[in-house]
Coordinates of C-alpha atoms in Angstrom, one line a residue:
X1 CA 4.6 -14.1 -2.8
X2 CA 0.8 -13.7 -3.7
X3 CA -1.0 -10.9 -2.6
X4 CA -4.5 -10.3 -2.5
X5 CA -5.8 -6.4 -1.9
X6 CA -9.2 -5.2 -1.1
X7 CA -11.3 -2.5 0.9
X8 CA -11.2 -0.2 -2.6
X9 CA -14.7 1.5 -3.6
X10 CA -15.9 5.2 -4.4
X11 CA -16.0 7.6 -1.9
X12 CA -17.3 11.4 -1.6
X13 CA -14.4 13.8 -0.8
X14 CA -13.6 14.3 2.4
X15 CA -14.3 10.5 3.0
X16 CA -12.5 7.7 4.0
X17 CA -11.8 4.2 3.2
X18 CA -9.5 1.3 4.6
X19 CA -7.2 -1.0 2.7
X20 CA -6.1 -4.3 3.4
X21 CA -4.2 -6.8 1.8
X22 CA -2.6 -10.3 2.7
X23 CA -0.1 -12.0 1.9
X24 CA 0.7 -15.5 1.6
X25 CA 4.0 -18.0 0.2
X26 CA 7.1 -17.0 2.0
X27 CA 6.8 -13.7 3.2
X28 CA 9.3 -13.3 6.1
X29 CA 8.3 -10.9 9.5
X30 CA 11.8 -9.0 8.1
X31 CA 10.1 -7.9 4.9
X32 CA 8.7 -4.5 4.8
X33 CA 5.1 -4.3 3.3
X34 CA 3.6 -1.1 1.5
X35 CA 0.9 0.3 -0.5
X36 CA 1.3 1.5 -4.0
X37 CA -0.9 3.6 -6.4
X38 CA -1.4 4.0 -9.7
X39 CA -2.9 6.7 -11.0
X40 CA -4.7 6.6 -14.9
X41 CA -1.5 8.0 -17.3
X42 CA 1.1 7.7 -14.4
X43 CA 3.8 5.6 -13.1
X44 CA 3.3 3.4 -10.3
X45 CA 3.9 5.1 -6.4
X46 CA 4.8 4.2 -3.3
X47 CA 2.3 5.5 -1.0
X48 CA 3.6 4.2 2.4
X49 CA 5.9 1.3 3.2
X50 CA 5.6 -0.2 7.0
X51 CA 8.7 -2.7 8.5
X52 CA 8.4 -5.5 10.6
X53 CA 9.2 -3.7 13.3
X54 CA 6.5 -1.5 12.8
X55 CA 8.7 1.6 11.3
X56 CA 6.6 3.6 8.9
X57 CA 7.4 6.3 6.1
X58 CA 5.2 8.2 3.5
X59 CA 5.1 9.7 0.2
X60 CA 4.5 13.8 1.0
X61 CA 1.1 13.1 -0.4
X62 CA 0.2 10.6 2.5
X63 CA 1.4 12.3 5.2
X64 CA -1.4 13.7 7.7
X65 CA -3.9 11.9 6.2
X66 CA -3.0 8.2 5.2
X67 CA -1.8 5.7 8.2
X68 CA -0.7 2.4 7.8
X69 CA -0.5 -0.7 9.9
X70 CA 1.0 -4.3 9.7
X71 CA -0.8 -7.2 11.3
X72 CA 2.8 -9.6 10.9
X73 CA 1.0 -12.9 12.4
X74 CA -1.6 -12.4 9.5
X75 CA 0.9 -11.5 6.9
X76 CA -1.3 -8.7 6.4
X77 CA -1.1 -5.1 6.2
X78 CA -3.6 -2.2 6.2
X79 CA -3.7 1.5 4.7
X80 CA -6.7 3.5 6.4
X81 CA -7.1 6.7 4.3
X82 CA -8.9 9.8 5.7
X83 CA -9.7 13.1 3.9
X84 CA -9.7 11.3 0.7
X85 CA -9.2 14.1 -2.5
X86 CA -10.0 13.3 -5.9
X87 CA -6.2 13.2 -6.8
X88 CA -5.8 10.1 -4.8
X89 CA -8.3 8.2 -7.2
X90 CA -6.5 5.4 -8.8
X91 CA -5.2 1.7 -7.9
X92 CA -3.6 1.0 -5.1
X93 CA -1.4 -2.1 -4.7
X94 CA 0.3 -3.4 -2.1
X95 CA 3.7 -5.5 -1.8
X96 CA 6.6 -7.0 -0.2
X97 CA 10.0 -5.5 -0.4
X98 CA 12.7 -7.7 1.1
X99 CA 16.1 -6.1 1.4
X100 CA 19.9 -8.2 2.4
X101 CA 23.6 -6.4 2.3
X102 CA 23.2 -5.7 -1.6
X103 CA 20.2 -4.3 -1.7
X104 CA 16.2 -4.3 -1.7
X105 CA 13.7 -5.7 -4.3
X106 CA 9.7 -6.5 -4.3
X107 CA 9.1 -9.9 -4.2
X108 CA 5.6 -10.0 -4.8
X109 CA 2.9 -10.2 -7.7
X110 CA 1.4 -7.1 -8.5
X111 CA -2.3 -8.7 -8.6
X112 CA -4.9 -6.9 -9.7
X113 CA -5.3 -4.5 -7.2
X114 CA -7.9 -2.3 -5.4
X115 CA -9.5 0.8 -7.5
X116 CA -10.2 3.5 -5.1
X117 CA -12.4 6.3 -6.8
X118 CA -12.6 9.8 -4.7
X119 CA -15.7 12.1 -6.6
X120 CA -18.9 13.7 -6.0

């Protein structure tokens, strides 16, 4: 599964920016999709993961302020971020997780990812 993410940039704090990212080559309307970051020195996070039934769940970070949505005719999804701190500067990622009776895995490329810088 390919994915292409964009909508990164700088932004003031305070500010706001929307993520999207679509996927294409097999991606099934059971897979999950979520956003990852990662921040300079760090591992990579899950930020917020979204089913294809539209269930959602968020890292304590992204809770309150990050929302994300799944467009699953477009293969797409979407992170809109609000009240954007200078802690959540880093690259974000999205990707597919598909899970079966024995457990889950990510099934997509990493790509290069969107950089999202929050200063002044």
């Amino acid at each position: 599964v390919q994915l292409q993410a964009s909508g990164g940039g700088l932004v003031q704090p305070g500010g706001s920016l929307r993520l999207s990212c679509v996927a294409s080559g097999g991606i099934l309307s059971s897979d999950d999709m979520g956003w990852y970051r990662q921040i300079p020195g760090r591992e990579r996070e899950l930020v917020a993961q979204v089913t294809g039934s539209g269930r959602s769940n968020y890292a304590s970070f992204a809770k309150g302020r990050f929302s994300i949505s799944r467009d699953v005719a477009q293969n797409a999804v979407y992170l809109q971020m609000n009240s954007l701190k200078s802690a959540d500067t880093a690259v974000y990622y999205c990707n597919v997780e598909r899970c079966n009776d024995y457990g889950c895995v990510l099934v997509g490329s990493w790509g290069q990812g969107t950089l999202v810088t929050v200063s002044s």
